[in-house]
PDB file of C-alpha atoms and ligand atoms in Angstrom:
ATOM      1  CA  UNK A   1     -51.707 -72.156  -9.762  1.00 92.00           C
ATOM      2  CA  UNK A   2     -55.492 -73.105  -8.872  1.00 92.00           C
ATOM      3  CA  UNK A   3     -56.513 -69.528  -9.690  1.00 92.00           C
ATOM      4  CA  UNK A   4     -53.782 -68.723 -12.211  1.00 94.00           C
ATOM      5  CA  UNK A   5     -51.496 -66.981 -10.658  1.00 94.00           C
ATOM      6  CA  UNK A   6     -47.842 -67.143 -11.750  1.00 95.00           C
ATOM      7  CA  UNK A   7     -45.944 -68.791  -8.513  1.00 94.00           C
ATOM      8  CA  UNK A   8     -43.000 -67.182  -9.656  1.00 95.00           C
ATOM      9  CA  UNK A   9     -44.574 -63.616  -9.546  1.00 96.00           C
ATOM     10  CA  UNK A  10     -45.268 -64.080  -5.583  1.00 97.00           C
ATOM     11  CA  UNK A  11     -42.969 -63.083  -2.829  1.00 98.00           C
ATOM     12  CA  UNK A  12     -42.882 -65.454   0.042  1.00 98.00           C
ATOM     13  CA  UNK A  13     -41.488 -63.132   3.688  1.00 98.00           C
ATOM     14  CA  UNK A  14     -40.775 -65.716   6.230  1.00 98.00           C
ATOM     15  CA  UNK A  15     -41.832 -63.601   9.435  1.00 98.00           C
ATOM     16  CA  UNK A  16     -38.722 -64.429  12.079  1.00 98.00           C
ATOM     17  CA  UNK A  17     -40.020 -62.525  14.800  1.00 97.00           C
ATOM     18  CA  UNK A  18     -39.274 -64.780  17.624  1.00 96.00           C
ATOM     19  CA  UNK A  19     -37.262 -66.836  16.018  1.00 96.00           C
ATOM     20  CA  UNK A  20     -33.802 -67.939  16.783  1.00 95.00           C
ATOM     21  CA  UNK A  21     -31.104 -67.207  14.350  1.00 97.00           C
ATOM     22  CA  UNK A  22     -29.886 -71.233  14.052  1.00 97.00           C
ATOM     23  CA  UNK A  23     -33.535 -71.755  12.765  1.00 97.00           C
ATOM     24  CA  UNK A  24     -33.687 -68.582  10.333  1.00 98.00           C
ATOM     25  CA  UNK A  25     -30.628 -70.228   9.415  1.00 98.00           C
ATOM     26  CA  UNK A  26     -31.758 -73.449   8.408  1.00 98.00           C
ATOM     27  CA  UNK A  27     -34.455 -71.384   6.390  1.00 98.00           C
ATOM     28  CA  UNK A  28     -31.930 -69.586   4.179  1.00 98.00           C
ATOM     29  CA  UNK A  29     -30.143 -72.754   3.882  1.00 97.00           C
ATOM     30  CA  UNK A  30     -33.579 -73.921   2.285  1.00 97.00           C
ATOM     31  CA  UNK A  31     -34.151 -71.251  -0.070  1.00 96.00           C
ATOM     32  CA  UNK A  32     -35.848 -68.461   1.860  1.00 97.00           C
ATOM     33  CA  UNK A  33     -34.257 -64.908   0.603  1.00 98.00           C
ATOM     34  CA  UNK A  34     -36.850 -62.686   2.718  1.00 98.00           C
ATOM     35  CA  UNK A  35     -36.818 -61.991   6.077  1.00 98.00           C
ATOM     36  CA  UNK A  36     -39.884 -59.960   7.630  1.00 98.00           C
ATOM     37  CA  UNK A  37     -39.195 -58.867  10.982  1.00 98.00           C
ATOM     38  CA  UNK A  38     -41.258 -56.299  12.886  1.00 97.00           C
ATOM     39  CA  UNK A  39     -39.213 -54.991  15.382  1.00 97.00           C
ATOM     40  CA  UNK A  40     -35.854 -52.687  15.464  1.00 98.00           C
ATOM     41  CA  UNK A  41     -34.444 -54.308  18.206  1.00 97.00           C
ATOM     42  CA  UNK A  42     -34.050 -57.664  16.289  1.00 97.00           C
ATOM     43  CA  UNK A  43     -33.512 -56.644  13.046  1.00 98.00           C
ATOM     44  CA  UNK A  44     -30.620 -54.805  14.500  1.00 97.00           C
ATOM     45  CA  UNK A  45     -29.559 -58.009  16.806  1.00 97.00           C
ATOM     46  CA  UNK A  46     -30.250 -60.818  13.598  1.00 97.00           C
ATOM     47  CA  UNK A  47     -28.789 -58.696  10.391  1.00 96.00           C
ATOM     48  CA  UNK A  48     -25.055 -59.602  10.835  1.00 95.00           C
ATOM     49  CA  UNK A  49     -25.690 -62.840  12.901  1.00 97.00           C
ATOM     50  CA  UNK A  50     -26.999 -64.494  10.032  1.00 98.00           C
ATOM     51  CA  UNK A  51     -25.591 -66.384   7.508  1.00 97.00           C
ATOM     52  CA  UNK A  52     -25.562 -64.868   3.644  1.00 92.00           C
ATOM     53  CA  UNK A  53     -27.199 -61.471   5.086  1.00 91.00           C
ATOM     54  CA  UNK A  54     -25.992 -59.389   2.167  1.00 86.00           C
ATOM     55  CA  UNK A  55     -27.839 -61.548   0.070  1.00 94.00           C
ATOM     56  CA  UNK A  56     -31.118 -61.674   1.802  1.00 98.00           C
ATOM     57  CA  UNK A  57     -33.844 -58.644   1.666  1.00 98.00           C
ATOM     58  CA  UNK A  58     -34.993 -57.492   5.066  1.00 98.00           C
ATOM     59  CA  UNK A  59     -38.891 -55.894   5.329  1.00 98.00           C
ATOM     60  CA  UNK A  60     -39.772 -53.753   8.326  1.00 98.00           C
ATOM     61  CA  UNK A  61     -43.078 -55.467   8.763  1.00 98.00           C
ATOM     62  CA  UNK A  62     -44.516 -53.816  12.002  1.00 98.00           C
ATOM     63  CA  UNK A  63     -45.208 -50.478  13.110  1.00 97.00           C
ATOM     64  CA  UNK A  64     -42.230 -47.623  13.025  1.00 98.00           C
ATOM     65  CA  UNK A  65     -41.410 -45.283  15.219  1.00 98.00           C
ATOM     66  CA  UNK A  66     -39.730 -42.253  14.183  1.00 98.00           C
ATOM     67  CA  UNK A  67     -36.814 -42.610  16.172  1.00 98.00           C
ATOM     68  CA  UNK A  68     -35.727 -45.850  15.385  1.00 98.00           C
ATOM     69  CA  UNK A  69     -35.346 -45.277  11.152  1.00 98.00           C
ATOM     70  CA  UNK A  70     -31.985 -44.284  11.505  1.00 98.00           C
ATOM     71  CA  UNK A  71     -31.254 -47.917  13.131  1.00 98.00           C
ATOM     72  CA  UNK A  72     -32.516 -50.284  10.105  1.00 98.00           C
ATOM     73  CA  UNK A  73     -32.538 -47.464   6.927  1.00 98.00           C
ATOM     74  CA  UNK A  74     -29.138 -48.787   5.722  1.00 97.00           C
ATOM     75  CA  UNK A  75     -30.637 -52.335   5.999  1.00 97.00           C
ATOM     76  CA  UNK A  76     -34.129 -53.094   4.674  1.00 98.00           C
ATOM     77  CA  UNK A  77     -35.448 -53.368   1.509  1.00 97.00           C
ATOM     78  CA  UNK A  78     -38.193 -52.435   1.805  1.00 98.00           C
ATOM     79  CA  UNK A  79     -40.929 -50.444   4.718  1.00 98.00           C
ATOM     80  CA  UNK A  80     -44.317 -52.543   4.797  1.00 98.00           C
ATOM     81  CA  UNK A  81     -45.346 -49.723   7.410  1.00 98.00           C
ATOM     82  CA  UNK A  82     -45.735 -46.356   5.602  1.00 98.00           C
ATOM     83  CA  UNK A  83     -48.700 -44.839   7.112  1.00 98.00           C
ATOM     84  CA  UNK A  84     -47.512 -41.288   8.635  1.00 98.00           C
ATOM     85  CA  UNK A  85     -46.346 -38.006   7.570  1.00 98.00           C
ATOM     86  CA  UNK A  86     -44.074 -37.759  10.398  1.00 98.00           C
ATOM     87  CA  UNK A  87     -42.461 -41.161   9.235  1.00 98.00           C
ATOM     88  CA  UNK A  88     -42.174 -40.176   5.882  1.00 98.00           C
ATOM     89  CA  UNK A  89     -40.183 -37.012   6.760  1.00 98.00           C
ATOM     90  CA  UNK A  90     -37.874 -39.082   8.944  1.00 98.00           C
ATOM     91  CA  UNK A  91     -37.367 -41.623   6.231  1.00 98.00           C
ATOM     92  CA  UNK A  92     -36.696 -38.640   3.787  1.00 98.00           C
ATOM     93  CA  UNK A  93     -33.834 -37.283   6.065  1.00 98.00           C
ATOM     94  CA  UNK A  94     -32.149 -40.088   7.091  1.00 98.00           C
ATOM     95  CA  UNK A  95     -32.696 -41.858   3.767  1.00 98.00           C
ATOM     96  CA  UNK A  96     -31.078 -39.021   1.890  1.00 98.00           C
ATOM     97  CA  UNK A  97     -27.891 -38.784   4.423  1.00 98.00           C
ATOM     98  CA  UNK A  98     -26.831 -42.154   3.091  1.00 98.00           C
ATOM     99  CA  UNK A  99     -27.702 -41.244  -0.467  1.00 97.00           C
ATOM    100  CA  UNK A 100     -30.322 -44.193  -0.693  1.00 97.00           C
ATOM    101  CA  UNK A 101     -33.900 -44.719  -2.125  1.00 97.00           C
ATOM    102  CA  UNK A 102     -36.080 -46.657   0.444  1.00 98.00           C
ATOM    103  CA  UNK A 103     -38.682 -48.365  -0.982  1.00 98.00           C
ATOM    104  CA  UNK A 104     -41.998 -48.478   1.092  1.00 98.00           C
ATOM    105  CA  UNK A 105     -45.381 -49.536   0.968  1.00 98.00           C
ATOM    106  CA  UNK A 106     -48.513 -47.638   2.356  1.00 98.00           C
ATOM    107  CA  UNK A 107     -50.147 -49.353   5.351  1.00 98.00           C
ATOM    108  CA  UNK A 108     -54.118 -49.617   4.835  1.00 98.00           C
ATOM    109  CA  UNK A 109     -56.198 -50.272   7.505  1.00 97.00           C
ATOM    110  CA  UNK A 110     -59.170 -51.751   5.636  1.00 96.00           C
ATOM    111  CA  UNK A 111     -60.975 -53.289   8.073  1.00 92.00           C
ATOM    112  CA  UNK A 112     -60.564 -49.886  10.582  1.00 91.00           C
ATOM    113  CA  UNK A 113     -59.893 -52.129  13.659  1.00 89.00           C
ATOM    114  CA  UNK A 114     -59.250 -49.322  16.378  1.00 88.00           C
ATOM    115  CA  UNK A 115     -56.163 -52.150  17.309  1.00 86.00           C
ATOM    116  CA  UNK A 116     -54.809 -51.823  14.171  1.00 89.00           C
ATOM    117  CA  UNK A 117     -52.221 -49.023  12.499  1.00 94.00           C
ATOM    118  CA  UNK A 118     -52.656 -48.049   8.453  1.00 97.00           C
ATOM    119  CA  UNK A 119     -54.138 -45.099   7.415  1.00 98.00           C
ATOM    120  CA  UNK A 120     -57.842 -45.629   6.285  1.00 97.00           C
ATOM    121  CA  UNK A 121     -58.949 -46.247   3.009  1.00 97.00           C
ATOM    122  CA  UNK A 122     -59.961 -42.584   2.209  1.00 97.00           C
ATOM    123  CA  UNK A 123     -57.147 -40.877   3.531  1.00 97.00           C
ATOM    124  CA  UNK A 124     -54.283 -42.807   1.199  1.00 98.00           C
ATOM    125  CA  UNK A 125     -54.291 -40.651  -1.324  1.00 97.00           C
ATOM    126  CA  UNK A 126     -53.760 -37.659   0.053  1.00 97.00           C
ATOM    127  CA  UNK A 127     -51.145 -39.202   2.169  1.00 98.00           C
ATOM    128  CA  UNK A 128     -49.363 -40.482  -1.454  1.00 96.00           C
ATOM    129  CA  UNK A 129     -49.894 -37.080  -2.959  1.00 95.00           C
ATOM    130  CA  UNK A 130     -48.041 -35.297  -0.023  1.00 95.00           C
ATOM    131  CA  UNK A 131     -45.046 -38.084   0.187  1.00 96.00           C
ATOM    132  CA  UNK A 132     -44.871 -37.735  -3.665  1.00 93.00           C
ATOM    133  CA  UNK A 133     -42.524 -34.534  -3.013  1.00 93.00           C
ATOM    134  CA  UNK A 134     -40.112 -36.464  -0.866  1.00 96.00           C
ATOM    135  CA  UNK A 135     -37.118 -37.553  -3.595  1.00 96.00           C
ATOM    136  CA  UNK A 136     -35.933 -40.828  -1.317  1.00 97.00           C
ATOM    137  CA  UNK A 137     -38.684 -42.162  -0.929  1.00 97.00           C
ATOM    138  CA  UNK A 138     -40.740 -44.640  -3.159  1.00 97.00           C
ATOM    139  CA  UNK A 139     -43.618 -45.831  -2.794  1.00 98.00           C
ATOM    140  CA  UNK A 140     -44.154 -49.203  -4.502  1.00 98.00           C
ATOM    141  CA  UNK A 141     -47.675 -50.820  -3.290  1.00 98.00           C
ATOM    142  CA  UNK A 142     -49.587 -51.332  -0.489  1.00 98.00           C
ATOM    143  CA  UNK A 143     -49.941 -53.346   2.903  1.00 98.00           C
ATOM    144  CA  UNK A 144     -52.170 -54.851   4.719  1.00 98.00           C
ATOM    145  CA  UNK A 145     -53.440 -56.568   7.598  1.00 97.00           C
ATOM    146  CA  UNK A 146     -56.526 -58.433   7.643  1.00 96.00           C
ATOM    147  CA  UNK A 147     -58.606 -59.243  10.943  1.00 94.00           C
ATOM    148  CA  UNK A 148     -58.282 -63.046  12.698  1.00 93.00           C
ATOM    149  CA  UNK A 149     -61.314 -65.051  11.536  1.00 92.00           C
ATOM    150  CA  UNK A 150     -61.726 -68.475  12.254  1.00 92.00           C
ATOM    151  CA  UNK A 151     -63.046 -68.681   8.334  1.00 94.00           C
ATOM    152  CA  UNK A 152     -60.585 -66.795   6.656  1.00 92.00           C
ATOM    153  CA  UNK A 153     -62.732 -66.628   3.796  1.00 95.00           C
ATOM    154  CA  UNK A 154     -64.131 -63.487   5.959  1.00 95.00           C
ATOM    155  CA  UNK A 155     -61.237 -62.011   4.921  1.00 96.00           C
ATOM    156  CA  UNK A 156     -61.907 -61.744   1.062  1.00 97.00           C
ATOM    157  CA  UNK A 157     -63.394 -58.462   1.332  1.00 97.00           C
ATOM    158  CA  UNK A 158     -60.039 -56.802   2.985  1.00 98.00           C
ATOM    159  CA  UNK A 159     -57.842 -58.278   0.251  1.00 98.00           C
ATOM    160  CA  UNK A 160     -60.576 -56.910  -2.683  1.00 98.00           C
ATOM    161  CA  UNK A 161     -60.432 -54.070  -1.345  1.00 98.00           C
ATOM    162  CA  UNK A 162     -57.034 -53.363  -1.387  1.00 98.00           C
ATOM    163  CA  UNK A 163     -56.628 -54.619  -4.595  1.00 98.00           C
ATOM    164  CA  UNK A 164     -58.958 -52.330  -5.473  1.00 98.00           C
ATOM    165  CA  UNK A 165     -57.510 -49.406  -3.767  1.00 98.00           C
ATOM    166  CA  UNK A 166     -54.060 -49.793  -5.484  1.00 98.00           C
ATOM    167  CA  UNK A 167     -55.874 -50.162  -9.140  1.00 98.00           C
ATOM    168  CA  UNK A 168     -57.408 -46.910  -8.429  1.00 97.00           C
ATOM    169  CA  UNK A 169     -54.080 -45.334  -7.665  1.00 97.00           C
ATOM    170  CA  UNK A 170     -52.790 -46.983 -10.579  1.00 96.00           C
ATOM    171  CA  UNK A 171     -54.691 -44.935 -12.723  1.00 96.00           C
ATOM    172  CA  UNK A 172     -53.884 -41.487 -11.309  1.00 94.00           C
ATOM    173  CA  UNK A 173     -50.181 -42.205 -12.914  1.00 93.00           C
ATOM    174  CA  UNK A 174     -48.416 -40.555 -10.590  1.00 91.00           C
ATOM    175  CA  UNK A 175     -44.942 -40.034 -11.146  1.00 82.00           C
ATOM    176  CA  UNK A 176     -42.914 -41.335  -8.602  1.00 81.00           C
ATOM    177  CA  UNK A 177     -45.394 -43.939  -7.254  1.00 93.00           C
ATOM    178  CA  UNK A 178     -45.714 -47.491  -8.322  1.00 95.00           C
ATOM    179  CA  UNK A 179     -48.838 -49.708  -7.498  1.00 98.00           C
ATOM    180  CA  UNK A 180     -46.075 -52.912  -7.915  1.00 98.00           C
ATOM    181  CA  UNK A 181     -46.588 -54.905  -4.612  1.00 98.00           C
ATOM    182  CA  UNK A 182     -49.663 -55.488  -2.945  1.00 98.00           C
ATOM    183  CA  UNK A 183     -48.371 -57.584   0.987  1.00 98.00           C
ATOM    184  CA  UNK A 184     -50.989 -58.696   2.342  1.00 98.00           C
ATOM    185  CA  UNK A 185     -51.945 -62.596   3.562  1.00 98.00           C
ATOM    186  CA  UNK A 186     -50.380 -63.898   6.411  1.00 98.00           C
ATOM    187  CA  UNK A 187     -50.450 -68.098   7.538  1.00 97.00           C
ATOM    188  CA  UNK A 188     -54.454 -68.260   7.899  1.00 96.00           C
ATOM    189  CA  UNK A 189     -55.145 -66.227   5.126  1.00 97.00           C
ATOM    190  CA  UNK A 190     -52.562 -66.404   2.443  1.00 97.00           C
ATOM    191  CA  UNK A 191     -54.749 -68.229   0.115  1.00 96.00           C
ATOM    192  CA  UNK A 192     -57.392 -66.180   0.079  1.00 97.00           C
ATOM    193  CA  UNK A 193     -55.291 -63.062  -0.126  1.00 98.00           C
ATOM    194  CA  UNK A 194     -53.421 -65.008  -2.956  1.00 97.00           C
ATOM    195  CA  UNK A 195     -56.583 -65.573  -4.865  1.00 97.00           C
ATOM    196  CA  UNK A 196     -57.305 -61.884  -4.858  1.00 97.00           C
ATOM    197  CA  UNK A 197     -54.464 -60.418  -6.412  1.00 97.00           C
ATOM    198  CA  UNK A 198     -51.046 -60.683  -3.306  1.00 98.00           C
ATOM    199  CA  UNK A 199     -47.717 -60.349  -4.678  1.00 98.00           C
ATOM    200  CA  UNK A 200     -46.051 -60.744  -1.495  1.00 98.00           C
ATOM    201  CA  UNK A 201     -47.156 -62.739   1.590  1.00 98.00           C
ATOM    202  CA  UNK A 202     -45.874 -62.755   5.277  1.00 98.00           C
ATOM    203  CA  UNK A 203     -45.577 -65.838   6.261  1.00 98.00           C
ATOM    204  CA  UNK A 204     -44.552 -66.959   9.898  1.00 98.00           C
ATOM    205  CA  UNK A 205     -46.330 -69.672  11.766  1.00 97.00           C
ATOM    206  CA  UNK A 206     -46.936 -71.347   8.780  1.00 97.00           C
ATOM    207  CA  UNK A 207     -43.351 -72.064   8.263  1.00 97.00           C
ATOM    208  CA  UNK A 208     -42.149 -71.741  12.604  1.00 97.00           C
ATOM    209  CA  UNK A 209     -44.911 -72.737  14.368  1.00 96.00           C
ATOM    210  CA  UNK A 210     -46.347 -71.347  17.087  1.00 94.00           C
ATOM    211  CA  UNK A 211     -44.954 -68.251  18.588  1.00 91.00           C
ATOM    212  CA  UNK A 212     -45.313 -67.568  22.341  1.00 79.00           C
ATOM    213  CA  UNK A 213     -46.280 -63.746  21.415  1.00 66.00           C
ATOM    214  CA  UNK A 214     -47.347 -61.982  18.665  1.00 58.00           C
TER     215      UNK A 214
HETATM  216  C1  PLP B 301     -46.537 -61.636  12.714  1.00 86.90           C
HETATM  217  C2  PLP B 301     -46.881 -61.002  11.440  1.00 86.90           C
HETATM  218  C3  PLP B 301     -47.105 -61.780  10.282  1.00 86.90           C
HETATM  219  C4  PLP B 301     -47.050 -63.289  10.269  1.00 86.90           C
HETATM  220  O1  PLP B 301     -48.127 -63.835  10.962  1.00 86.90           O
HETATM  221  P1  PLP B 301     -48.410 -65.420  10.942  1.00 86.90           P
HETATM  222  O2  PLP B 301     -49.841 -65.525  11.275  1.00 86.90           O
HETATM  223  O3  PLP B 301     -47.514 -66.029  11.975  1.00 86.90           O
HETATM  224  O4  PLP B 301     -48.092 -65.931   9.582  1.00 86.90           O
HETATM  225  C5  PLP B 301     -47.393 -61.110   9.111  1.00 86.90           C
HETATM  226  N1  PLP B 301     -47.467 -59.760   9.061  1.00 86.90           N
HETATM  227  C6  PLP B 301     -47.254 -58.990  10.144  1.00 86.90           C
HETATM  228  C7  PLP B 301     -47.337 -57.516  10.014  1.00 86.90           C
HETATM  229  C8  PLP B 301     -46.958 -59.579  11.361  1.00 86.90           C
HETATM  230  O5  PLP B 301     -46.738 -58.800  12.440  1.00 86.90           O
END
């Protein structure tokens, strides 16, 4: 609301990584309708444990291996991790063998940490233009991650960036691709990532606490 943003037009994705299913419990009970996880194993091990799971959208947050679509594609919403053509083949197939449309979003590496996946900056559209020609397979924004600082304020330029990015692609119109959600902020940077143009933020310590890993 400080910068004019709409709160209603921002999705909040409570990261559960870690977390016990009682206590992503207690967060549904509370209101919380997404569920970012980022790895197969758990969203495999959580999707029927929790309570009103039909009713809740699950993102694949984290990087995706190949061989592990065909374990979530029948139960996420939506792919924060699009950043391969390999992927995007395997998502075709298996996407199209239970007649569904996944919805992804293109991971950026902006800040071209070597630590970090995405595709960088330069290479996106390309990648769009060749995953344009797979029919179950949307693309609907972008992703992000943006690099720990201390003063996340150093972070602005990531989340301008990417803003940017998706604006350009905008205005190719391509068919098939929508520039609708930009994810990026997580708990130290959410308000700066807000403030320059987010749509849906992945929140997780800021809501657990602590995790012991990453
Ligand atoms: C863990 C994780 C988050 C949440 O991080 P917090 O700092 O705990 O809010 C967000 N996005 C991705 C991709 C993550 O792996």
């Amino acid at each position: 609301m400080r910068v004019g943003r709409d709160p209603e037009e921002i999705t909040l994705v409570a990261v559960t990584k870690t977390i016990d299913v009682d206590i992503m419990n207690q967060a549904i009970k509370l209101g919380i309708k997404n569920i970012g996880e980022n790895r197969v194993q758990e969203i495999q091990r959580k999707h029927d444990l929790v309570i009103d799971s039909e009713k809740l959208n699950w993102h694949m947050i984290g990087h995706l291996q190949s061989n592990k679509v065909k374990y979530i594609i029948d139960k996420v919403s939506l792919i924060h991790s699009l950043d391969r053509i390999s992927l995007a083949k395997e998502l075709q197939k298996r996407a199209k063998q239970i007649n569904k449309c996944i919805d992804t979003l293109i991971q950026v590496n902006i800040s071209e940490e070597q630590t970090k996946f995405g595709l960088k900056k330069d290479e996106v559209i390309k990648f769009i233009e060749s995953v344009s020609k797979y029919n179950n397979i949307k693309i609907k924004g972008l992703m992000t991650i943006a690099p720990y600082h201390e003063n996340s304020e150093n972070t602005r330029y990531v989340f301008k960036q990417l803003k940017e990015l998706s604006e350009s692609i905008e205005a190719k119109k391509y068919k098939n691709i929508e520039m609708k959600y930009l994810s990026m902020g997580m708990t130290n940077d959410y308000e700066i990532a807000i403030e320059e143009g987010a749509n849906i933020v992945r929140i997780g310590t800021g809501l657990f606490g602590k995790r012991i890993y990453k």
